[in-house]
Amino acid sequence: MQDFSLYFELGWQHILDWKGYDHILFVMVLCGIYTLTDWKKVLVLVTAFTIGHSITLALSVLKIITVNTDLIEFLIPVTILITAATNILSKRAKPKNVKLKYTLALFFGLIHGMGFSNYLNSLLGTSKSIIAELFAFNVGLEFGQIIIVLATLLISFILVNIVKIKKWDWNFFLSSAIFGISFIMAAERLPGLFG
């Protein structure tokens, strides 16, 4: 139980760490176009992302697949770029093609899971029994992710319903800002692919 709480804490601290803000940006842009009343859609969307990253996190940590760290570190901001671009290009308050959004969330979750695995592998070292640690870390990641989702939906609710900013204007602002940040992140990581 002590190991569970340790790895649970490491999981939520990892996703909420401002030094590794790429995962925070992804979750924000993924659910930022929704409001609190859309919580069911957000739940399905975040679950798709969770399934994706849980699969590759487990496969990577269990050494079933190996990943090129530089490639994954480049692809993570690319997933953010694409998600932000789809938000901007939708030109609607709510996305029209929801199934595409769920599919992308699942696929992008696979990429983010490989990014999480690099961190978890460094924590585990040569540990033989990693199933419990993997589970606890993943639950911690989900806890941190829920905090990001709730904070994003709450900010959206306040700005749209109380401050009376148009939902599209909020979506455009949030998605454009995150698009710009992730573009710079991807550009900075691109040379690592050829180094």
Coordinates of C-alpha atoms in Angstrom, one line a residue:
M1 CA 0.0 0.0 0.0
Q2 CA 2.9 2.3 0.7
D3 CA 4.3 1.7 -2.8
F4 CA 0.8 2.4 -4.2
S5 CA 0.6 5.9 -2.6
L6 CA 4.2 6.7 -3.6
Y7 CA 3.6 5.9 -7.3
F8 CA 0.1 7.4 -7.2
E9 CA 1.6 10.6 -6.0
L10 CA 4.4 10.5 -8.6
G11 CA 1.8 10.0 -11.3
W12 CA -0.3 13.0 -10.5
Q13 CA 2.7 15.2 -9.8
H14 CA 4.2 14.2 -13.2
I15 CA 1.1 15.3 -15.2
L16 CA 0.7 18.5 -13.1
D17 CA 4.3 19.4 -13.3
W18 CA 4.6 22.9 -15.0
K19 CA 8.1 21.9 -16.2
G20 CA 6.5 19.2 -18.4
Y21 CA 3.5 21.4 -19.4
D22 CA 3.0 19.7 -22.7
H23 CA 0.6 17.1 -21.2
I24 CA -1.3 19.9 -19.4
L25 CA -1.7 21.8 -22.7
F26 CA -3.0 18.7 -24.5
V27 CA -5.7 18.0 -21.9
M28 CA -6.7 21.7 -21.8
V29 CA -7.0 21.9 -25.6
L30 CA -8.8 18.5 -25.7
C31 CA -11.6 19.6 -23.4
G32 CA -11.4 23.4 -23.6
I33 CA -14.1 23.7 -26.3
Y34 CA -16.6 22.2 -23.9
T35 CA -18.4 23.5 -20.9
L36 CA -19.6 21.8 -17.6
T37 CA -22.9 20.9 -19.2
D38 CA -20.9 18.8 -21.8
W39 CA -19.4 16.6 -19.0
K40 CA -20.6 13.3 -20.6
K41 CA -18.8 14.2 -23.9
V42 CA -15.7 15.2 -22.0
L43 CA -15.8 12.0 -20.0
V44 CA -15.9 9.9 -23.2
L45 CA -13.2 12.0 -24.8
V46 CA -10.8 11.8 -21.8
T47 CA -11.5 8.1 -21.4
A48 CA -10.4 7.6 -25.1
F49 CA -7.2 9.4 -24.3
T50 CA -6.8 7.4 -21.1
I51 CA -7.2 4.1 -22.9
G52 CA -4.6 5.1 -25.5
H53 CA -2.0 6.2 -23.0
S54 CA -2.7 3.3 -20.6
I55 CA -2.0 0.8 -23.4
T56 CA 1.4 2.2 -24.5
L57 CA 2.4 3.1 -21.0
A58 CA 2.0 -0.6 -20.0
L59 CA 3.6 -2.0 -23.2
S60 CA 6.6 0.3 -22.9
V61 CA 7.2 -0.2 -19.1
L62 CA 6.8 -4.0 -19.6
K63 CA 9.4 -3.8 -22.4
I64 CA 7.0 -5.2 -25.0
I65 CA 7.6 -2.1 -27.2
T66 CA 10.5 0.3 -27.2
V67 CA 10.3 3.9 -28.3
N68 CA 12.6 6.5 -29.7
T69 CA 12.5 9.1 -27.0
D70 CA 13.4 12.0 -29.4
L71 CA 10.6 11.0 -31.8
I72 CA 8.0 10.8 -29.0
E73 CA 9.1 14.1 -27.5
F74 CA 8.6 15.7 -31.0
L75 CA 5.3 13.9 -31.6
I76 CA 3.7 15.1 -28.3
P77 CA 3.6 18.8 -29.3
V78 CA 2.5 17.7 -32.8
T79 CA -0.6 16.0 -31.2
I80 CA -1.3 19.3 -29.4
L81 CA -0.9 21.2 -32.6
I82 CA -3.4 19.0 -34.5
T83 CA -5.9 19.1 -31.6
A84 CA -5.7 22.9 -31.4
A85 CA -6.0 23.2 -35.2
T86 CA -9.1 21.0 -35.3
N87 CA -10.7 23.2 -32.6
I88 CA -9.9 26.3 -34.6
L89 CA -11.0 25.0 -37.9
S90 CA -14.3 23.6 -36.6
K91 CA -15.8 27.1 -36.6
R92 CA -18.5 25.9 -34.3
A93 CA -19.0 26.1 -30.6
K94 CA -19.2 22.3 -30.4
P95 CA -17.3 20.0 -32.8
K96 CA -19.3 18.5 -35.6
N97 CA -17.4 15.3 -36.1
V98 CA -17.3 13.9 -32.5
K99 CA -16.2 10.4 -33.6
L100 CA -13.1 11.9 -35.3
K101 CA -12.3 13.7 -32.1
Y102 CA -12.6 10.5 -30.0
T103 CA -10.5 8.6 -32.5
L104 CA -7.8 11.3 -32.4
A105 CA -7.8 11.4 -28.6
L106 CA -7.3 7.6 -28.5
F107 CA -4.5 7.7 -31.0
F108 CA -2.8 10.7 -29.4
G109 CA -3.1 8.9 -26.1
L110 CA -0.9 6.1 -27.5
I111 CA 1.8 8.7 -28.2
H112 CA 1.5 10.4 -24.8
G113 CA 1.6 7.0 -23.0
M114 CA 5.0 6.4 -24.5
G115 CA 6.1 9.8 -23.2
F116 CA 4.9 8.9 -19.7
S117 CA 6.7 5.6 -19.9
N118 CA 10.1 7.3 -20.3
Y119 CA 9.6 9.0 -16.9
L120 CA 8.2 5.9 -15.2
N121 CA 11.0 3.7 -16.5
S122 CA 13.5 6.1 -15.0
L123 CA 11.7 5.7 -11.6
L124 CA 11.5 1.9 -11.7
G125 CA 15.1 1.3 -12.6
T126 CA 15.7 -2.5 -12.4
S127 CA 12.7 -3.3 -10.4
K128 CA 11.3 -6.7 -11.1
S129 CA 7.7 -6.3 -9.9
I130 CA 6.3 -3.4 -11.8
I131 CA 2.6 -4.2 -12.3
A132 CA 1.4 -2.6 -9.0
E133 CA 3.7 0.4 -9.6
L134 CA 2.4 0.8 -13.1
F135 CA -1.2 0.6 -12.0
A136 CA -0.6 3.2 -9.1
F137 CA 1.2 5.6 -11.5
N138 CA -1.5 5.3 -14.1
V139 CA -4.2 6.0 -11.5
G140 CA -2.2 9.0 -10.3
L141 CA -2.0 10.3 -13.9
E142 CA -5.7 10.0 -14.2
F143 CA -6.2 11.9 -10.9
G144 CA -4.0 14.7 -12.2
Q145 CA -5.8 14.7 -15.6
I146 CA -9.2 15.1 -13.8
I147 CA -7.9 18.1 -12.0
I148 CA -6.8 19.7 -15.3
V149 CA -10.2 18.9 -16.9
L150 CA -12.2 20.3 -14.0
A151 CA -10.0 23.5 -13.9
T152 CA -10.4 24.0 -17.7
L153 CA -14.2 23.4 -17.7
L154 CA -14.6 25.7 -14.7
I155 CA -12.6 28.5 -16.4
S156 CA -14.6 28.0 -19.5
F157 CA -17.9 28.1 -17.5
I158 CA -16.9 31.3 -15.8
L159 CA -15.8 33.1 -19.0
V160 CA -18.7 31.9 -21.1
N161 CA -21.6 32.0 -18.6
I162 CA -20.6 34.7 -16.1
V163 CA -18.2 37.1 -18.0
K164 CA -20.3 36.5 -21.2
I165 CA -17.5 35.9 -23.6
K166 CA -18.8 34.1 -26.7
K167 CA -18.0 30.4 -26.6
W168 CA -16.3 30.5 -30.0
D169 CA -14.1 33.5 -29.0
W170 CA -13.0 31.6 -25.9
N171 CA -12.3 28.4 -28.0
F172 CA -10.4 30.5 -30.6
F173 CA -8.3 32.2 -28.0
L174 CA -7.5 29.1 -26.0
S175 CA -6.8 26.9 -29.1
S176 CA -4.7 29.6 -30.8
A177 CA -2.6 30.2 -27.8
I178 CA -1.9 26.5 -27.3
F179 CA -1.3 26.1 -31.0
G180 CA 1.4 28.8 -30.8
I181 CA 3.0 27.3 -27.8
S182 CA 3.0 23.8 -29.2
F183 CA 4.3 25.0 -32.5
I184 CA 7.4 26.5 -30.8
M185 CA 7.8 23.3 -28.7
A186 CA 7.7 21.1 -31.8
A187 CA 10.2 23.4 -33.6
E188 CA 12.6 23.3 -30.7
R189 CA 12.4 19.5 -30.5
L190 CA 12.7 18.9 -34.3
P191 CA 16.5 19.1 -34.4
G192 CA 16.7 16.2 -31.8
L193 CA 15.3 13.9 -34.4
F194 CA 18.4 14.4 -36.6
G195 CA 21.0 14.8 -33.9

